[in-house]
PDB file of C-alpha atoms in Angstrom:
ATOM      1  CA  MET A 824      26.054  83.223 -35.730  1.00  0.00           C
ATOM      2  CA  PRO A 825      26.538  84.410 -32.146  1.00  0.00           C
ATOM      3  CA  THR A 826      25.766  87.977 -31.159  1.00  0.00           C
ATOM      4  CA  LEU A 827      28.814  90.226 -30.961  1.00  0.00           C
ATOM      5  CA  GLY A 828      29.804  93.474 -29.277  1.00  0.00           C
ATOM      6  CA  ILE A 829      32.982  95.395 -28.498  1.00  0.00           C
ATOM      7  CA  GLU A 830      33.963  97.735 -25.682  1.00  0.00           C
ATOM      8  CA  GLU A 831      37.090  99.712 -26.586  1.00  0.00           C
ATOM      9  CA  GLU A 832      39.079 101.722 -24.041  1.00  0.00           C
ATOM     10  CA  VAL A 833      41.655 104.325 -25.142  1.00  0.00           C
ATOM     11  CA  PHE A 834      43.758 107.014 -23.522  1.00  0.00           C
ATOM     12  CA  VAL A 835      43.371 110.647 -24.596  1.00  0.00           C
ATOM     13  CA  THR A 836      46.761 112.199 -23.873  1.00  0.00           C
ATOM     14  CA  GLU A 837      47.698 115.913 -23.808  1.00  0.00           C
ATOM     15  CA  PRO A 838      50.304 115.269 -25.044  1.00  0.00           C
ATOM     16  CA  ALA A 839      51.962 112.482 -22.979  1.00  0.00           C
ATOM     17  CA  ARG A 840      49.383 111.810 -20.241  1.00  0.00           C
ATOM     18  CA  PRO A 841      45.603 111.887 -19.943  1.00  0.00           C
ATOM     19  CA  THR A 842      43.985 114.747 -18.033  1.00  0.00           C
ATOM     20  CA  LEU A 843      40.528 115.355 -16.582  1.00  0.00           C
ATOM     21  CA  ARG A 844      39.731 117.153 -19.832  1.00  0.00           C
ATOM     22  CA  SER A 845      38.808 113.654 -21.061  1.00  0.00           C
ATOM     23  CA  LEU A 846      35.551 114.033 -19.088  1.00  0.00           C
ATOM     24  CA  TYR A 847      34.793 117.137 -21.143  1.00  0.00           C
ATOM     25  CA  TYR A 848      35.205 115.154 -24.348  1.00  0.00           C
ATOM     26  CA  LEU A 849      32.843 112.492 -23.022  1.00  0.00           C
ATOM     27  CA  ALA A 850      30.323 115.205 -22.104  1.00  0.00           C
ATOM     28  CA  ARG A 851      30.459 116.482 -25.674  1.00  0.00           C
ATOM     29  CA  LEU A 852      29.976 112.940 -26.971  1.00  0.00           C
ATOM     30  CA  LEU A 853      26.996 112.406 -24.678  1.00  0.00           C
ATOM     31  CA  ALA A 854      25.414 115.707 -25.682  1.00  0.00           C
ATOM     32  CA  ARG A 855      25.606 114.752 -29.366  1.00  0.00           C
ATOM     33  CA  ASN A 856      23.798 111.446 -28.931  1.00  0.00           C
ATOM     34  CA  PRO A 857      22.500 111.059 -25.367  1.00  0.00           C
ATOM     35  CA  ARG A 858      20.305 108.051 -26.036  1.00  0.00           C
ATOM     36  CA  PHE A 859      23.217 105.986 -27.369  1.00  0.00           C
ATOM     37  CA  TYR A 860      26.205 107.229 -25.386  1.00  0.00           C
ATOM     38  CA  TYR A 861      24.495 107.201 -22.003  1.00  0.00           C
ATOM     39  CA  VAL A 862      25.013 103.430 -22.115  1.00  0.00           C
ATOM     40  CA  HIS A 863      27.759 103.089 -24.746  1.00  0.00           C
ATOM     41  CA  SER A 864      30.495 105.183 -23.123  1.00  0.00           C
ATOM     42  CA  ALA A 865      32.428 105.198 -19.860  1.00  0.00           C
ATOM     43  CA  SER A 866      35.239 106.928 -17.972  1.00  0.00           C
ATOM     44  CA  ASN A 867      38.036 105.216 -16.063  1.00  0.00           C
ATOM     45  CA  PHE A 868      40.336 106.464 -13.320  1.00  0.00           C
ATOM     46  CA  ALA A 869      43.604 105.451 -11.712  1.00  0.00           C
ATOM     47  CA  ARG A 870      43.472 103.821  -8.294  1.00  0.00           C
ATOM     48  CA  LEU A 871      45.534 103.617  -5.140  1.00  0.00           C
ATOM     49  CA  ARG A 872      49.161 104.789  -5.498  1.00  0.00           C
ATOM     50  CA  ASP A 873      48.776 105.256  -9.261  1.00  0.00           C
ATOM     51  CA  VAL A 874      46.729 108.407  -8.614  1.00  0.00           C
ATOM     52  CA  ARG A 875      50.020 110.181  -7.871  1.00  0.00           C
ATOM     53  CA  ARG A 876      50.827 109.951 -11.588  1.00  0.00           C
ATOM     54  CA  GLY A 877      47.452 111.337 -12.608  1.00  0.00           C
ATOM     55  CA  LEU A 878      43.816 110.641 -11.770  1.00  0.00           C
ATOM     56  CA  MET A 879      42.385 110.301 -15.271  1.00  0.00           C
ATOM     57  CA  GLY A 880      42.432 106.941 -17.009  1.00  0.00           C
ATOM     58  CA  GLY A 881      41.099 105.904 -20.373  1.00  0.00           C
ATOM     59  CA  VAL A 882      37.714 106.548 -21.942  1.00  0.00           C
ATOM     60  CA  GLU A 883      35.493 103.860 -23.378  1.00  0.00           C
ATOM     61  CA  VAL A 884      33.075 103.641 -26.275  1.00  0.00           C
ATOM     62  CA  SER A 885      31.166 100.497 -27.178  1.00  0.00           C
ATOM     63  CA  THR A 886      29.277  99.186 -30.167  1.00  0.00           C
ATOM     64  CA  GLY A 887      25.756  97.933 -30.515  1.00  0.00           C
ATOM     65  CA  VAL A 888      24.952  94.239 -30.888  1.00  0.00           C
ATOM     66  CA  HIS A 889      25.622  92.515 -34.205  1.00  0.00           C
ATOM     67  CA  THR A 890      25.733  89.023 -35.674  1.00  0.00           C
ATOM     68  CA  ASP A 891      28.176  89.798 -38.490  1.00  0.00           C
ATOM     69  CA  PRO A 892      31.843  90.606 -37.698  1.00  0.00           C
ATOM     70  CA  ASP A 893      32.104  93.068 -40.576  1.00  0.00           C
ATOM     71  CA  CYS A 894      29.015  94.977 -39.408  1.00  0.00           C
ATOM     72  CA  LEU A 895      30.495  95.012 -35.917  1.00  0.00           C
ATOM     73  CA  LEU A 896      33.735  96.529 -37.223  1.00  0.00           C
ATOM     74  CA  GLU A 897      31.840  99.180 -39.188  1.00  0.00           C
ATOM     75  CA  ASP A 898      30.039 100.095 -35.974  1.00  0.00           C
ATOM     76  CA  LEU A 899      33.387 100.330 -34.151  1.00  0.00           C
ATOM     77  CA  ARG A 900      34.713 102.531 -36.955  1.00  0.00           C
ATOM     78  CA  ALA A 901      31.713 104.843 -36.450  1.00  0.00           C
ATOM     79  CA  ARG A 902      32.336 104.974 -32.672  1.00  0.00           C
ATOM     80  CA  ARG A 903      35.932 105.958 -33.392  1.00  0.00           C
ATOM     81  CA  ARG A 904      34.805 108.719 -35.746  1.00  0.00           C
ATOM     82  CA  ASP A 905      32.482 110.070 -33.062  1.00  0.00           C
ATOM     83  CA  LEU A 906      35.185 110.140 -30.396  1.00  0.00           C
ATOM     84  CA  ALA A 907      37.734 111.636 -32.788  1.00  0.00           C
ATOM     85  CA  SER A 908      35.298 114.425 -33.646  1.00  0.00           C
ATOM     86  CA  VAL A 909      35.125 115.620 -30.016  1.00  0.00           C
ATOM     87  CA  ALA A 910      38.605 114.823 -28.644  1.00  0.00           C
ATOM     88  CA  ASP A 911      41.275 117.501 -29.008  1.00  0.00           C
ATOM     89  CA  GLY A 912      44.060 115.398 -27.479  1.00  0.00           C
ATOM     90  CA  LEU A 913      45.892 112.410 -28.920  1.00  0.00           C
ATOM     91  CA  ILE A 914      43.738 109.278 -28.937  1.00  0.00           C
ATOM     92  CA  VAL A 915      46.087 106.463 -27.942  1.00  0.00           C
ATOM     93  CA  PRO A 916      44.719 102.887 -28.181  1.00  0.00           C
ATOM     94  CA  VAL A 917      47.320 101.030 -26.111  1.00  0.00           C
ATOM     95  CA  GLY A 918      47.062  98.847 -23.028  1.00  0.00           C
ATOM     96  CA  HIS A 919      49.456 100.948 -20.899  1.00  0.00           C
ATOM     97  CA  LEU A 920      51.310 104.187 -21.499  1.00  0.00           C
ATOM     98  CA  LEU A 921      54.974 103.779 -22.364  1.00  0.00           C
ATOM     99  CA  GLU A 922      56.539 105.900 -19.635  1.00  0.00           C
ATOM    100  CA  GLN A 923      54.162 105.068 -16.806  1.00  0.00           C
ATOM    101  CA  ASP A 924      54.160 102.395 -14.116  1.00  0.00           C
ATOM    102  CA  THR A 925      50.446 102.292 -13.335  1.00  0.00           C
ATOM    103  CA  PRO A 926      48.914  98.795 -13.264  1.00  0.00           C
ATOM    104  CA  THR A 927      45.531 100.232 -12.244  1.00  0.00           C
ATOM    105  CA  ASN A 928      45.513 102.720 -15.117  1.00  0.00           C
ATOM    106  CA  VAL A 929      45.227 100.546 -18.207  1.00  0.00           C
ATOM    107  CA  CYS A 930      42.986 100.186 -21.263  1.00  0.00           C
ATOM    108  CA  GLY A 931      41.507  97.034 -22.720  1.00  0.00           C
ATOM    109  CA  LEU A 932      39.454  95.743 -25.621  1.00  0.00           C
ATOM    110  CA  GLN A 933      36.554  93.548 -24.507  1.00  0.00           C
ATOM    111  CA  VAL A 934      34.823  91.307 -27.047  1.00  0.00           C
ATOM    112  CA  HIS A 935      31.412  89.873 -26.122  1.00  0.00           C
ATOM    113  CA  LEU A 936      29.925  86.736 -27.666  1.00  0.00           C
ATOM    114  CA  GLY A 937      26.316  85.794 -26.911  1.00  0.00           C
ATOM    115  CA  ASP A 938      23.654  83.336 -28.067  1.00  0.00           C
ATOM    116  CA  LEU A 939      26.290  80.632 -28.420  1.00  0.00           C
ATOM    117  CA  PRO A 940      25.190  77.113 -29.389  1.00  0.00           C
ATOM    118  CA  ASP A 941      27.269  75.632 -26.536  1.00  0.00           C
ATOM    119  CA  LYS A 942      28.515  78.267 -24.081  1.00  0.00           C
ATOM    120  CA  ASP A 943      30.785  75.900 -22.147  1.00  0.00           C
ATOM    121  CA  ARG A 944      32.445  74.513 -25.282  1.00  0.00           C
ATOM    122  CA  ALA A 945      32.852  78.043 -26.648  1.00  0.00           C
ATOM    123  CA  TYR A 946      34.547  79.175 -23.428  1.00  0.00           C
ATOM    124  CA  ARG A 947      36.907  76.196 -23.415  1.00  0.00           C
ATOM    125  CA  ASN A 948      37.806  76.535 -27.092  1.00  0.00           C
ATOM    126  CA  ILE A 949      38.500  80.255 -26.754  1.00  0.00           C
ATOM    127  CA  VAL A 950      40.737  79.627 -23.736  1.00  0.00           C
ATOM    128  CA  HIS A 951      42.641  77.009 -25.735  1.00  0.00           C
ATOM    129  CA  PHE A 952      43.609  79.593 -28.398  1.00  0.00           C
ATOM    130  CA  LEU A 953      43.733  82.715 -26.237  1.00  0.00           C
ATOM    131  CA  PRO A 954      47.517  82.766 -25.558  1.00  0.00           C
ATOM    132  CA  LEU A 955      47.930  83.112 -29.311  1.00  0.00           C
ATOM    133  CA  LEU A 956      45.005  85.430 -30.018  1.00  0.00           C
ATOM    134  CA  LEU A 957      46.029  88.005 -27.420  1.00  0.00           C
ATOM    135  CA  LEU A 958      49.094  88.736 -29.578  1.00  0.00           C
ATOM    136  CA  LEU A 959      46.905  90.135 -32.382  1.00  0.00           C
ATOM    137  CA  THR A 960      46.395  93.383 -30.479  1.00  0.00           C
ATOM    138  CA  ALA A 961      49.144  93.316 -27.786  1.00  0.00           C
ATOM    139  CA  SER A 962      50.184  96.980 -27.545  1.00  0.00           C
ATOM    140  CA  SER A 963      51.734  97.668 -24.128  1.00  0.00           C
ATOM    141  CA  PRO A 964      55.447  96.835 -24.352  1.00  0.00           C
ATOM    142  CA  ALA A 965      56.881  99.045 -21.616  1.00  0.00           C
ATOM    143  CA  VAL A 966      56.854 100.126 -17.983  1.00  0.00           C
ATOM    144  CA  SER A 967      58.588 103.407 -17.109  1.00  0.00           C
ATOM    145  CA  GLY A 968      60.199 103.492 -20.554  1.00  0.00           C
ATOM    146  CA  ARG A 969      61.693 100.005 -20.189  1.00  0.00           C
ATOM    147  CA  ARG A 970      60.579  97.188 -22.460  1.00  0.00           C
ATOM    148  CA  VAL A 971      59.077  94.233 -20.605  1.00  0.00           C
ATOM    149  CA  GLY A 972      57.527  92.270 -23.473  1.00  0.00           C
ATOM    150  CA  GLN A 973      54.388  92.434 -25.594  1.00  0.00           C
ATOM    151  CA  SER A 974      51.809  93.358 -22.952  1.00  0.00           C
ATOM    152  CA  CYS A 975      52.707  94.623 -19.496  1.00  0.00           C
ATOM    153  CA  ARG A 976      48.942  94.910 -18.970  1.00  0.00           C
ATOM    154  CA  VAL A 977      48.605  91.130 -19.219  1.00  0.00           C
ATOM    155  CA  LEU A 978      51.676  90.664 -17.039  1.00  0.00           C
ATOM    156  CA  ASN A 979      50.522  93.012 -14.286  1.00  0.00           C
ATOM    157  CA  SER A 980      47.054  94.565 -14.254  1.00  0.00           C
ATOM    158  CA  PHE A 981      44.272  94.601 -11.693  1.00  0.00           C
ATOM    159  CA  ALA A 982      41.570  94.374 -14.363  1.00  0.00           C
ATOM    160  CA  ILE A 983      42.488  90.979 -15.827  1.00  0.00           C
ATOM    161  CA  GLY A 984      44.460  87.970 -14.664  1.00  0.00           C
ATOM    162  CA  PRO A 985      44.806  84.190 -14.504  1.00  0.00           C
ATOM    163  CA  LEU A 986      41.678  82.094 -14.894  1.00  0.00           C
ATOM    164  CA  ARG A 987      39.807  80.903 -11.820  1.00  0.00           C
ATOM    165  CA  GLU A 988      37.227  78.177 -11.333  1.00  0.00           C
ATOM    166  CA  ASP A 989      34.562  80.847 -10.907  1.00  0.00           C
ATOM    167  CA  ARG A 990      33.926  81.979 -14.472  1.00  0.00           C
ATOM    168  CA  GLY A 991      31.833  84.896 -13.251  1.00  0.00           C
ATOM    169  CA  TYR A 992      34.690  86.488 -11.294  1.00  0.00           C
ATOM    170  CA  ARG A 993      35.213  89.765 -13.100  1.00  0.00           C
ATOM    171  CA  PHE A 994      38.963  90.373 -12.940  1.00  0.00           C
ATOM    172  CA  GLN A 995      40.285  87.602 -15.168  1.00  0.00           C
ATOM    173  CA  ASP A 996      41.061  87.188 -18.864  1.00  0.00           C
ATOM    174  CA  ILE A 997      37.727  85.724 -19.945  1.00  0.00           C
ATOM    175  CA  ILE A 998      34.474  85.602 -17.986  1.00  0.00           C
ATOM    176  CA  TYR A 999      30.806  84.829 -18.075  1.00  0.00           C
ATOM    177  CA  SER A1000      29.411  88.362 -17.966  1.00  0.00           C
ATOM    178  CA  ARG A1001      26.752  88.609 -15.273  1.00  0.00           C
ATOM    179  CA  ARG A1002      25.377  91.839 -16.726  1.00  0.00           C
ATOM    180  CA  LEU A1003      25.062  90.760 -20.361  1.00  0.00           C
ATOM    181  CA  GLY A1004      24.990  86.978 -20.193  1.00  0.00           C
ATOM    182  CA  THR A1005      27.801  86.759 -22.733  1.00  0.00           C
ATOM    183  CA  VAL A1006      31.223  85.189 -22.864  1.00  0.00           C
ATOM    184  CA  GLU A1007      33.384  88.290 -22.409  1.00  0.00           C
ATOM    185  CA  VAL A1008      36.972  88.087 -23.662  1.00  0.00           C
ATOM    186  CA  ARG A1009      38.786  90.711 -21.581  1.00  0.00           C
ATOM    187  CA  VAL A1010      42.469  89.989 -22.172  1.00  0.00           C
ATOM    188  CA  PRO A1011      43.133  91.846 -25.480  1.00  0.00           C
ATOM    189  CA  ASP A1012      44.833  95.231 -25.454  1.00  0.00           C
ATOM    190  CA  PRO A1013      43.309  97.920 -27.671  1.00  0.00           C
ATOM    191  CA  ALA A1014      45.071  98.574 -30.972  1.00  0.00           C
ATOM    192  CA  TRP A1015      44.773 101.213 -33.676  1.00  0.00           C
ATOM    193  CA  ASP A1016      44.650  98.736 -36.590  1.00  0.00           C
ATOM    194  CA  LEU A1017      41.032  97.768 -37.263  1.00  0.00           C
ATOM    195  CA  GLU A1018      42.097  94.865 -39.463  1.00  0.00           C
ATOM    196  CA  ARG A1019      43.812  93.236 -36.509  1.00  0.00           C
ATOM    197  CA  ILE A1020      40.610  93.602 -34.497  1.00  0.00           C
ATOM    198  CA  ARG A1021      38.640  92.174 -37.424  1.00  0.00           C
ATOM    199  CA  TRP A1022      40.875  89.071 -37.430  1.00  0.00           C
ATOM    200  CA  LEU A1023      40.523  88.814 -33.652  1.00  0.00           C
ATOM    201  CA  VAL A1024      36.724  88.849 -33.836  1.00  0.00           C
ATOM    202  CA  ARG A1025      36.598  86.437 -36.773  1.00  0.00           C
ATOM    203  CA  SER A1026      38.953  84.061 -34.965  1.00  0.00           C
ATOM    204  CA  LEU A1027      36.933  84.193 -31.752  1.00  0.00           C
ATOM    205  CA  VAL A1028      33.727  83.442 -33.653  1.00  0.00           C
ATOM    206  CA  ALA A1029      35.391  80.581 -35.540  1.00  0.00           C
ATOM    207  CA  VAL A1030      36.706  78.827 -32.439  1.00  0.00           C
ATOM    208  CA  ALA A1031      33.619  79.609 -30.326  1.00  0.00           C
ATOM    209  CA  THR A1032      31.324  77.931 -32.863  1.00  0.00           C
ATOM    210  CA  LEU A1033      33.648  75.019 -33.600  1.00  0.00           C
ATOM    211  CA  GLU A1034      31.796  71.746 -33.028  1.00  0.00           C
ATOM    212  CA  GLN A1035      34.991  70.010 -31.973  1.00  0.00           C
ATOM    213  CA  ALA A1036      35.921  70.454 -28.305  1.00  0.00           C
ATOM    214  CA  LYS A1037      39.543  71.535 -27.914  1.00  0.00           C
ATOM    215  CA  PRO A1038      41.626  70.517 -24.871  1.00  0.00           C
ATOM    216  CA  PHE A1039      41.016  72.696 -21.830  1.00  0.00           C
ATOM    217  CA  ASP A1040      43.679  73.098 -19.151  1.00  0.00           C
ATOM    218  CA  ARG A1041      43.303  76.110 -16.876  1.00  0.00           C
ATOM    219  CA  GLU A1042      46.761  75.841 -15.324  1.00  0.00           C
ATOM    220  CA  ARG A1043      48.430  75.449 -18.723  1.00  0.00           C
ATOM    221  CA  TYR A1044      46.633  78.555 -19.939  1.00  0.00           C
ATOM    222  CA  ASN A1045      47.741  80.520 -16.889  1.00  0.00           C
ATOM    223  CA  GLU A1046      51.358  79.639 -17.648  1.00  0.00           C
ATOM    224  CA  MET A1047      51.064  80.276 -21.390  1.00  0.00           C
ATOM    225  CA  ARG A1048      49.479  83.726 -20.986  1.00  0.00           C
ATOM    226  CA  ILE A1049      52.615  84.911 -19.187  1.00  0.00           C
ATOM    227  CA  ALA A1050      55.007  83.464 -21.781  1.00  0.00           C
ATOM    228  CA  SER A1051      52.979  84.974 -24.614  1.00  0.00           C
ATOM    229  CA  ALA A1052      52.690  88.439 -23.026  1.00  0.00           C
ATOM    230  CA  ARG A1053      56.413  88.443 -22.198  1.00  0.00           C
ATOM    231  CA  ASP A1054      58.064  86.666 -25.145  1.00  0.00           C
ATOM    232  CA  GLY A1055      55.563  87.021 -27.985  1.00  0.00           C
ATOM    233  CA  HIS A1056      55.110  84.319 -30.628  1.00  0.00           C
ATOM    234  CA  ASN A1057      56.909  81.294 -29.175  1.00  0.00           C
ATOM    235  CA  ALA A1058      57.056  77.530 -29.606  1.00  0.00           C
ATOM    236  CA  GLN A1059      53.754  76.972 -27.803  1.00  0.00           C
ATOM    237  CA  THR A1060      51.845  79.679 -29.666  1.00  0.00           C
ATOM    238  CA  ARG A1061      53.252  78.378 -32.957  1.00  0.00           C
ATOM    239  CA  GLU A1062      51.625  75.032 -32.194  1.00  0.00           C
ATOM    240  CA  LEU A1063      48.363  76.864 -31.537  1.00  0.00           C
ATOM    241  CA  TYR A1064      48.749  78.744 -34.804  1.00  0.00           C
ATOM    242  CA  ARG A1065      49.066  75.495 -36.745  1.00  0.00           C
ATOM    243  CA  GLU A1066      45.749  74.416 -35.229  1.00  0.00           C
ATOM    244  CA  LEU A1067      44.103  77.788 -35.815  1.00  0.00           C
ATOM    245  CA  ARG A1068      45.026  78.041 -39.499  1.00  0.00           C
ATOM    246  CA  GLU A1069      43.078  74.845 -40.126  1.00  0.00           C
ATOM    247  CA  ILE A1070      40.000  76.712 -38.882  1.00  0.00           C
ATOM    248  CA  ILE A1071      40.581  80.245 -40.197  1.00  0.00           C
ATOM    249  CA  PRO A1072      43.411  81.580 -42.422  1.00  0.00           C
ATOM    250  CA  VAL A1073      44.846  84.281 -40.150  1.00  0.00           C
ATOM    251  CA  PRO A1074      48.228  85.517 -41.502  1.00  0.00           C
ATOM    252  CA  GLU A1075      50.995  84.389 -39.144  1.00  0.00           C
ATOM    253  CA  GLU A1076      52.861  87.670 -39.508  1.00  0.00           C
ATOM    254  CA  LEU A1077      50.136  89.310 -37.405  1.00  0.00           C
ATOM    255  CA  PHE A1078      51.384  87.256 -34.447  1.00  0.00           C
ATOM    256  CA  GLU A1079      55.080  87.550 -35.264  1.00  0.00           C
ATOM    257  CA  ARG A1080      55.039  91.349 -35.337  1.00  0.00           C
ATOM    258  CA  THR A1081      52.657  92.972 -32.880  1.00  0.00           C
ATOM    259  CA  PRO A1082      51.460  96.547 -32.298  1.00  0.00           C
ATOM    260  CA  ALA A1083      53.773  96.495 -29.268  1.00  0.00           C
ATOM    261  CA  ASP A1084      56.734  95.953 -31.594  1.00  0.00           C
ATOM    262  CA  GLU A1085      55.610  98.800 -33.839  1.00  0.00           C
ATOM    263  CA  ILE A1086      55.045 101.393 -31.126  1.00  0.00           C
ATOM    264  CA  TRP A1087      58.257 100.449 -29.301  1.00  0.00           C
ATOM    265  CA  GLU A1088      60.324 101.039 -32.441  1.00  0.00           C
ATOM    266  CA  ILE A1089      58.829 104.517 -32.815  1.00  0.00           C
ATOM    267  CA  TYR A1090      59.385 105.241 -29.114  1.00  0.00           C
ATOM    268  CA  GLU A1091      63.045 104.242 -29.303  1.00  0.00           C
ATOM    269  CA  ARG A1092      63.673 106.530 -32.278  1.00  0.00           C
ATOM    270  CA  ARG A1093      61.460 109.523 -31.539  1.00  0.00           C
ATOM    271  CA  GLY A1094      60.020 109.341 -28.021  1.00  0.00           C
ATOM    272  CA  ALA A1095      56.627 108.825 -26.408  1.00  0.00           C
ATOM    273  CA  VAL A1096      54.689 111.736 -27.900  1.00  0.00           C
ATOM    274  CA  ALA A1097      55.742 110.788 -31.440  1.00  0.00           C
ATOM    275  CA  ALA A1098      54.651 107.203 -30.775  1.00  0.00           C
ATOM    276  CA  TYR A1099      51.300 108.434 -29.478  1.00  0.00           C
ATOM    277  CA  ARG A1100      50.852 110.662 -32.536  1.00  0.00           C
ATOM    278  CA  GLU A1101      51.285 107.641 -34.791  1.00  0.00           C
ATOM    279  CA  ALA A1102      48.795 105.641 -32.735  1.00  0.00           C
ATOM    280  CA  ASP A1103      46.364 108.579 -32.891  1.00  0.00           C
ATOM    281  CA  ARG A1104      46.776 108.799 -36.662  1.00  0.00           C
ATOM    282  CA  GLY A1105      46.007 105.092 -36.994  1.00  0.00           C
ATOM    283  CA  TYR A1106      42.958 105.419 -34.752  1.00  0.00           C
ATOM    284  CA  ARG A1107      41.630 108.369 -36.748  1.00  0.00           C
ATOM    285  CA  GLY A1108      41.881 106.525 -40.057  1.00  0.00           C
ATOM    286  CA  GLY A1109      45.507 105.876 -40.887  1.00  0.00           C
ATOM    287  CA  ALA A1110      47.794 107.274 -43.564  1.00  0.00           C
ATOM    288  CA  ALA A1111      45.066 107.308 -46.218  1.00  0.00           C
ATOM    289  CA  ALA A1112      43.074 109.803 -44.166  1.00  0.00           C
ATOM    290  CA  GLY A1113      46.052 112.136 -43.758  1.00  0.00           C
ATOM    291  CA  GLU A1114      47.093 113.859 -40.557  1.00  0.00           C
ATOM    292  CA  ALA A1115      44.599 114.555 -37.804  1.00  0.00           C
ATOM    293  CA  PRO A1116      43.004 118.013 -38.074  1.00  0.00           C
ATOM    294  CA  GLU A1117      44.375 120.879 -36.055  1.00  0.00           C
ATOM    295  CA  PRO A1118      42.856 120.718 -32.572  1.00  0.00           C
ATOM    296  CA  ARG A1119      40.248 123.247 -31.515  1.00  0.00           C
ATOM    297  CA  ARG A1120      41.006 125.574 -28.657  1.00  0.00           C
ATOM    298  CA  ALA A1121      39.808 123.512 -25.692  1.00  0.00           C
ATOM    299  CA  PRO A1122      38.720 125.171 -22.451  1.00  0.00           C
ATOM    300  CA  ALA A1123      41.201 125.543 -19.618  1.00  0.00           C
ATOM    301  CA  LEU A1124      41.747 122.313 -17.745  1.00  0.00           C
ATOM    302  CA  LEU A1125      39.783 123.213 -14.603  1.00  0.00           C
ATOM    303  CA  VAL A1126      36.857 124.557 -16.635  1.00  0.00           C
ATOM    304  CA  ALA A1127      36.864 121.481 -18.890  1.00  0.00           C
ATOM    305  CA  ALA A1128      37.093 119.106 -15.925  1.00  0.00           C
ATOM    306  CA  ALA A1129      34.211 120.807 -14.117  1.00  0.00           C
ATOM    307  CA  THR A1130      32.128 120.843 -17.298  1.00  0.00           C
ATOM    308  CA  GLY A1131      32.839 117.177 -17.886  1.00  0.00           C
ATOM    309  CA  PHE A1132      32.058 116.223 -14.298  1.00  0.00           C
ATOM    310  CA  LEU A1133      28.717 118.056 -14.345  1.00  0.00           C
ATOM    311  CA  GLY A1134      27.820 117.214 -17.933  1.00  0.00           C
ATOM    312  CA  TYR A1135      28.928 113.597 -18.039  1.00  0.00           C
ATOM    313  CA  TYR A1136      29.836 111.966 -14.757  1.00  0.00           C
ATOM    314  CA  ILE A1137      26.955 113.216 -12.584  1.00  0.00           C
ATOM    315  CA  PRO A1138      24.164 112.381 -15.096  1.00  0.00           C
ATOM    316  CA  ARG A1139      25.516 108.821 -15.407  1.00  0.00           C
ATOM    317  CA  LEU A1140      25.805 108.075 -11.680  1.00  0.00           C
ATOM    318  CA  PRO A1141      22.545 106.037 -11.648  1.00  0.00           C
ATOM    319  CA  TYR A1142      23.871 103.888 -14.501  1.00  0.00           C
ATOM    320  CA  TYR A1143      27.235 103.419 -12.764  1.00  0.00           C
ATOM    321  CA  ALA A1144      25.416 102.326  -9.608  1.00  0.00           C
ATOM    322  CA  TRP A1145      23.210  99.847 -11.472  1.00  0.00           C
ATOM    323  CA  LYS A1146      26.120  98.448 -13.462  1.00  0.00           C
ATOM    324  CA  GLY A1147      28.233  98.009 -10.319  1.00  0.00           C
ATOM    325  CA  LEU A1148      25.467  96.128  -8.525  1.00  0.00           C
ATOM    326  CA  VAL A1149      24.850  93.815 -11.487  1.00  0.00           C
ATOM    327  CA  GLU A1150      28.535  93.070 -12.099  1.00  0.00           C
TER     328      GLU A1150
END
């Protein structure tokens, strides 16, 4: 089995947008387990003109390294519990906020696969199925309250994009990670449903370790990623599904109805904050766990931001610098 890891980015909204109080939550997380979260957490910020709509982006937590998908998902569940225990806002695992137009302020779900028997074949096989697999967690249907498809993040984001010849170039859908030496699948949106992520990881492992080499066509992929992110499950992805189900029995309804469809329906009926509350409830454990607990009284925004900056961002500057140089 290959080694596996997940980096999950989420927004913490209060109630409709993230604020710099997110840094305070990360500081609390770091204080609880500094040895782990010094490396396994991160903060993101908007860039360029998007800063006018708010500086704070998503926050990130990541798992350890595993060889079993189920162990990996249990680790991710534990990371979610940790973040939920310190975050007073709504934790919203979506690729882009519904009423924003901020292509530099997005969240993703990165899956790492290492120790592969044939790294090149694994990369090619993953690319072959990726227009289909990205639909498992597609969760960003809208820009400025207008529906644009299944994932506006895939359609227009600085952090990912069409494949290039250079597999180490960072800002594309799947890369060779220079820092970790893994194949890093960057295109998925985050999603609240852990079972969808479990199927995503299992599918990636299945196709990455397949001894048969699937057809690889970079230009075809670059066209299909757009059709998939815009139109959802279509004629081309249905062909891919017929191939995939011979390898792993993923239910087709997971591609036919996406998290983007679910959150858009709630948004149309009840608005953005209601949609984010449902996403938060799913992230925190779903209906079986009941409603999220009443939030604690968080410090005033400026106090929380200053505390987070001093308690989280400044201590991690050496790590940010090292990571930037390596990547």
